[in-house]
Short mmCIF file of C-alpha atoms in Angstrom, two decimals:
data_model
loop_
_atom_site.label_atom_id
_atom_site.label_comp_id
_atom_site.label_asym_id
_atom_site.label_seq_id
_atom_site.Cartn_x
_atom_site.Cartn_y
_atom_site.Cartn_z
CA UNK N 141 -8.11 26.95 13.83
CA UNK N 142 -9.32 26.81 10.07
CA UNK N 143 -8.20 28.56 7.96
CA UNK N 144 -7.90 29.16 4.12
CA UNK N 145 -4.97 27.77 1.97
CA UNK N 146 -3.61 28.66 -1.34
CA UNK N 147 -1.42 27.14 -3.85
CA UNK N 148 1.12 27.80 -5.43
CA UNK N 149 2.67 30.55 -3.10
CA UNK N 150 4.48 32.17 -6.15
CA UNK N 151 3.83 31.46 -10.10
CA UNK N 152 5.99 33.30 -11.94
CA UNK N 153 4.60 32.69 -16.28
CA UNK N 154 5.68 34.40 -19.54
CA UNK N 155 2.85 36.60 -21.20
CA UNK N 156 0.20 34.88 -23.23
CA UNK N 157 0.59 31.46 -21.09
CA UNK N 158 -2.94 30.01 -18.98
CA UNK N 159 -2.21 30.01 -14.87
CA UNK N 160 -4.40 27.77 -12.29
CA UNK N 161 -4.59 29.68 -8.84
CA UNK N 162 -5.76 27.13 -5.93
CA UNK N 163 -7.71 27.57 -3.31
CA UNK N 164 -9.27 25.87 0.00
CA UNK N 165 -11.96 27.86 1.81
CA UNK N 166 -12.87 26.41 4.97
CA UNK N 167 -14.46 23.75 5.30
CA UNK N 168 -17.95 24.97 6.65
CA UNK N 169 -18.32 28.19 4.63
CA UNK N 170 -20.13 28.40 1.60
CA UNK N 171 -19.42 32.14 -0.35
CA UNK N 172 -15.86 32.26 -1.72
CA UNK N 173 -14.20 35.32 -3.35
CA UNK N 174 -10.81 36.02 -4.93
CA UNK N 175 -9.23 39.84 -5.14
CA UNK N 176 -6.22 41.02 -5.92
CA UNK N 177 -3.65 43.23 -4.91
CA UNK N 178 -1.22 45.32 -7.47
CA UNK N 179 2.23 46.11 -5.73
CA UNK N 180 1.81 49.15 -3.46
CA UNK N 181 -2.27 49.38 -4.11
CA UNK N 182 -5.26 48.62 -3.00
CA UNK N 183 -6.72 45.09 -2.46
CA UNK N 184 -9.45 45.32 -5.44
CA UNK N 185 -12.59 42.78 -5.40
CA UNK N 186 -12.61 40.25 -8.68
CA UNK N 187 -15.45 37.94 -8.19
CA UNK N 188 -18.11 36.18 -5.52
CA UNK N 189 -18.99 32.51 -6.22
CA UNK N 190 -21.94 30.44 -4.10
CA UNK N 191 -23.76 27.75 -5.16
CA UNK N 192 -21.75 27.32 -7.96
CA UNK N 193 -21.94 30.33 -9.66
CA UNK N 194 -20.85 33.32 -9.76
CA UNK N 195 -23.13 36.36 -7.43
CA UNK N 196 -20.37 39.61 -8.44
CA UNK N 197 -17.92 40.39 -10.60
CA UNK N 198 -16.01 43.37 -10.96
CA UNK N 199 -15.20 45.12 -13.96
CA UNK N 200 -11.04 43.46 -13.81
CA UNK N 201 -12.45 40.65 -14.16
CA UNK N 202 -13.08 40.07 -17.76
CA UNK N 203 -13.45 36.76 -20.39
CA UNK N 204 -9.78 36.27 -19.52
CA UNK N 205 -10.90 34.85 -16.22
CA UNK N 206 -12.55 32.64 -14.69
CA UNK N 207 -13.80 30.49 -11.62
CA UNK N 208 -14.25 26.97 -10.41
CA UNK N 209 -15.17 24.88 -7.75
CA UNK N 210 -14.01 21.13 -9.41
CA UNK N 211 -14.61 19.15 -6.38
CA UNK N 212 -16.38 19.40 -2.78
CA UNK N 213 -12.96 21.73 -1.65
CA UNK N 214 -10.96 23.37 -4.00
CA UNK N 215 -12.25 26.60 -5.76
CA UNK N 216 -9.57 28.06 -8.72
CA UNK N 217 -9.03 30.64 -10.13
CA UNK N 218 -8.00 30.63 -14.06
CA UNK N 219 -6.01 33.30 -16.57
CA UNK N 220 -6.51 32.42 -19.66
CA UNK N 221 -3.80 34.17 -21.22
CA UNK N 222 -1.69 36.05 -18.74
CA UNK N 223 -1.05 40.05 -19.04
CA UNK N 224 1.99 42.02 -17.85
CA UNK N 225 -0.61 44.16 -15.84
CA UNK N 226 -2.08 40.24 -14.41
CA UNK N 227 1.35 40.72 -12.15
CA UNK N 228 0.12 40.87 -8.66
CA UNK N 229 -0.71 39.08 -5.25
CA UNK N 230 -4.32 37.55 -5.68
CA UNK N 231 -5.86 36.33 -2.47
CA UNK N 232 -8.90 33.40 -2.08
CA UNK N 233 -11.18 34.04 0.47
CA UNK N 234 -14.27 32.72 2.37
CA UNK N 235 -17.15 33.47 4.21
CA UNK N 236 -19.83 31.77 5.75
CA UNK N 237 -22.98 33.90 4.92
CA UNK N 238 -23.24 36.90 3.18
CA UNK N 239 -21.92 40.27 4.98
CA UNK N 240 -20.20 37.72 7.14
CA UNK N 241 -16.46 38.42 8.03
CA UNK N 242 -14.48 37.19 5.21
CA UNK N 243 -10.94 35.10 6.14
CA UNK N 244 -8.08 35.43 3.74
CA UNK N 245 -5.43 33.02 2.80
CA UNK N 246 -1.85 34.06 2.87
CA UNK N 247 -2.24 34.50 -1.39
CA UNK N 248 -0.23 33.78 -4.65
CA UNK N 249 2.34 36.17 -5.84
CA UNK N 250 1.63 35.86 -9.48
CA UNK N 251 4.43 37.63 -11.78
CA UNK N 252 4.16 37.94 -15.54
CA UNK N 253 7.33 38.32 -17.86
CA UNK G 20 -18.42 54.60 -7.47
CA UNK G 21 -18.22 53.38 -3.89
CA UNK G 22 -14.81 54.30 -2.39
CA UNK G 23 -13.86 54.03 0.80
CA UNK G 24 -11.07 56.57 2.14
CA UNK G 25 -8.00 56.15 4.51
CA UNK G 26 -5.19 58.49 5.59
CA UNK G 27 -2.64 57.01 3.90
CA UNK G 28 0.14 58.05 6.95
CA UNK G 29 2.23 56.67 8.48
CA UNK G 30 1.04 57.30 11.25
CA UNK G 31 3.68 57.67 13.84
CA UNK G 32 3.01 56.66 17.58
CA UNK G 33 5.24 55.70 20.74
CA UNK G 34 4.64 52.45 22.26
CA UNK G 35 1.95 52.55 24.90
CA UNK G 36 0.06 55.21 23.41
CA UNK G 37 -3.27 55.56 21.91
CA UNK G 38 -3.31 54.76 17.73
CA UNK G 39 -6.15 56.08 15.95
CA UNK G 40 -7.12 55.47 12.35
CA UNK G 41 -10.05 56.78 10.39
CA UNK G 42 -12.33 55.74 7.46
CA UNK G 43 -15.00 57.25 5.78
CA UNK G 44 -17.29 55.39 3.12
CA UNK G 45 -19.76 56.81 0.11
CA UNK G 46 -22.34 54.18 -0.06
CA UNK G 47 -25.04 55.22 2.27
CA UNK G 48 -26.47 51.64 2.86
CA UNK G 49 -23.26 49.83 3.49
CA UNK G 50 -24.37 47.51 6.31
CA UNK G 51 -20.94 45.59 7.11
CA UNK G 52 -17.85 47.40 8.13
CA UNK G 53 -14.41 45.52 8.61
CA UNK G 54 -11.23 46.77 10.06
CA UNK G 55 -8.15 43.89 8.87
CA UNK G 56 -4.10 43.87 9.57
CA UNK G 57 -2.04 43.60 6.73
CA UNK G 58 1.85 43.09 7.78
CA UNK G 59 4.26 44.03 4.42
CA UNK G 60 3.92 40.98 1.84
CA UNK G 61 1.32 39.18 3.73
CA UNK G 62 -2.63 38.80 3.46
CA UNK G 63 -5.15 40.96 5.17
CA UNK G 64 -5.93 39.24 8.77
CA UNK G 65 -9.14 40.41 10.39
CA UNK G 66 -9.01 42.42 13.41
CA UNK G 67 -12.59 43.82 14.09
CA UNK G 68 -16.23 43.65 12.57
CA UNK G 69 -18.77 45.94 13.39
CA UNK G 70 -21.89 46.17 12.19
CA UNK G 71 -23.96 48.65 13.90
CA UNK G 72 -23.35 52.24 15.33
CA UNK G 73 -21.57 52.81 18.69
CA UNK G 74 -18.06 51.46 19.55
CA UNK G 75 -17.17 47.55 19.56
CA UNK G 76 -14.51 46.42 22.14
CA UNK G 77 -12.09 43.39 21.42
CA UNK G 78 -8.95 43.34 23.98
CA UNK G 79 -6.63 46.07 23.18
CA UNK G 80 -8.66 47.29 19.93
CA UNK G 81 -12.32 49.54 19.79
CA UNK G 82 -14.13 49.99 16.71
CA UNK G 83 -16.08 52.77 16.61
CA UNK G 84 -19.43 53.14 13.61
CA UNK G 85 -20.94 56.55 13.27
CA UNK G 86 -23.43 55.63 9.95
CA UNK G 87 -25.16 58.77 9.91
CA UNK G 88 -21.70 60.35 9.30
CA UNK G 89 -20.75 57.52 6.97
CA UNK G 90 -17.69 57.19 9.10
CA UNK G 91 -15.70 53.84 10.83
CA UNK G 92 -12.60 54.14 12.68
CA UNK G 93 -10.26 52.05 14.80
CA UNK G 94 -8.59 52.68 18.32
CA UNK G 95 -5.33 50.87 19.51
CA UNK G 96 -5.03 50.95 22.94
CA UNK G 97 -1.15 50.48 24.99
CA UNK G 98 0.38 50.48 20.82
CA UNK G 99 3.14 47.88 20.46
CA UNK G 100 6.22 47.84 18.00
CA UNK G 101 4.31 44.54 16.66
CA UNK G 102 1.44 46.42 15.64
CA UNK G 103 3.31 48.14 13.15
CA UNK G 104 1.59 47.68 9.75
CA UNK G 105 -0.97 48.55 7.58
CA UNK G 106 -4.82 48.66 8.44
CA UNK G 107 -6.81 48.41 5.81
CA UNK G 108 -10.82 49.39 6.45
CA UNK G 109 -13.36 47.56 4.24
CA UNK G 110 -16.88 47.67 3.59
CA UNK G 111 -19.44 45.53 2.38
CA UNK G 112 -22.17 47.72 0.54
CA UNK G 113 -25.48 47.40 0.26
CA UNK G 114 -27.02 45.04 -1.84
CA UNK G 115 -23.44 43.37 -2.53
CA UNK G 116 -21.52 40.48 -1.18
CA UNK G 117 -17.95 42.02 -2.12
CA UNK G 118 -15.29 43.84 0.35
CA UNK G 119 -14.52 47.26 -1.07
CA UNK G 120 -11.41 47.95 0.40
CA UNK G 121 -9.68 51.59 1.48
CA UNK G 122 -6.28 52.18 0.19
CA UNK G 123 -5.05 51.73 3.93
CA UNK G 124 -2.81 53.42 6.93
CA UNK G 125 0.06 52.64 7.63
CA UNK G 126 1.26 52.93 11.33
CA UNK G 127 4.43 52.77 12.98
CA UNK G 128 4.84 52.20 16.87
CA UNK G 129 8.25 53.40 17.86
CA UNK G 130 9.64 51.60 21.46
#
């Protein structure tokens, strides 16, 4: 069954450094999303991305961040300079049309020191 | 601000019986409603989509959409220790291709 794969599985960075989050949707779909999740909190929405550009952003995420699809199957997510508050589980996930049921990969634990 | 609420619990049921959790939703014209599985440490896993009112029946899980009441909620039928976990409910709202996600309930199926 497809499903959606992230790398690395935990990143742990000192404050102020850049981190790469990876991502591969499936194959087939064609709106991809990352959100986060704090320790013990909700899972918040950060940003939408089709057709190569971004559809939604939230208000988390800011000029510190940002989004990429490099080649026909990856899609990243980049902090530019890492904040304590940054510390959290971010999932990548994908859909294949909009309002469609959205599959989740198993995340990156991202801690900041 | 869109917000979607859940009973936070736990919720506390014996195995075999009947587990049900309950969401309510503020945006009026959310059109997509989600109910997803998240075991501790792990990412959300979808368990039912529903998408218009009435009740939707997968196996051992109903959905059940009341829009007019701006209200979602999920029944667990014959509850099993491995159902244990958190349920989060999400909506998609209106006009937006984004999950806005409830803070969750956590239930506990004792054997």
């Amino acid at each position: 069954e497809p499903e959606v794969t992230q790398t690395p599985s935990h990143q742990v960075t000192q404050m102020g450094q850049e981190v790469i989050l990876r991502c591969v949707p499936i194959s087939n779909h064609l709106y991809f999303y990352w959100y986060r999740q704090i320790l013990g909190q909700k899972v918040e929405f950060l940003v939408s991305f089709y057709n190569n550009e971004i559809s939604e952003k939230s208000e988390i995420f800011d000029d510190q961040f940002s989004v990429e699809r490099p080649d026909g199957s990856n899609f990243t997510l980049k902090i530019r300079s890492t904040k304590l508050e940054d510390s959290a589980m971010y999932f990548c996930a994908s859909s294949s049309d909009r309002g469609e049921t959205q599959y989740f990969g198993p995340g990156t634990r991202l801690l900041v020191l | 601000q869109k917000e979607v609420e859940q009973n936070s619990g736990p919720l506390s049921v014996p195995e075999g019986a009947i587990a049900s959790l309950n969401c309510t939703y503020s945006d009026r014209v959310s059109q997509s409603f989600f109910w997803y599985r998240q075991y501790s440490g792990k990412s959300p896993e979808l368990i039912m989509s529903i998408y218009s009112n009435g009740d939707k029946e997968d196996g051992r899980f109903t959905a059940q959409l009341n829009k007019a009441s701006q209200y979602v909620s999920l029944l667990i039928r014959d509850s099993q220790p491995s159902d244990s976990a958190t349920y989060l409910c999400a909506v998609s709202p209106g006009g937006y291709n984004k999950l806005i996600f409830g803070a969750g309930t956590r239930l506990a199926v004792h054997p």
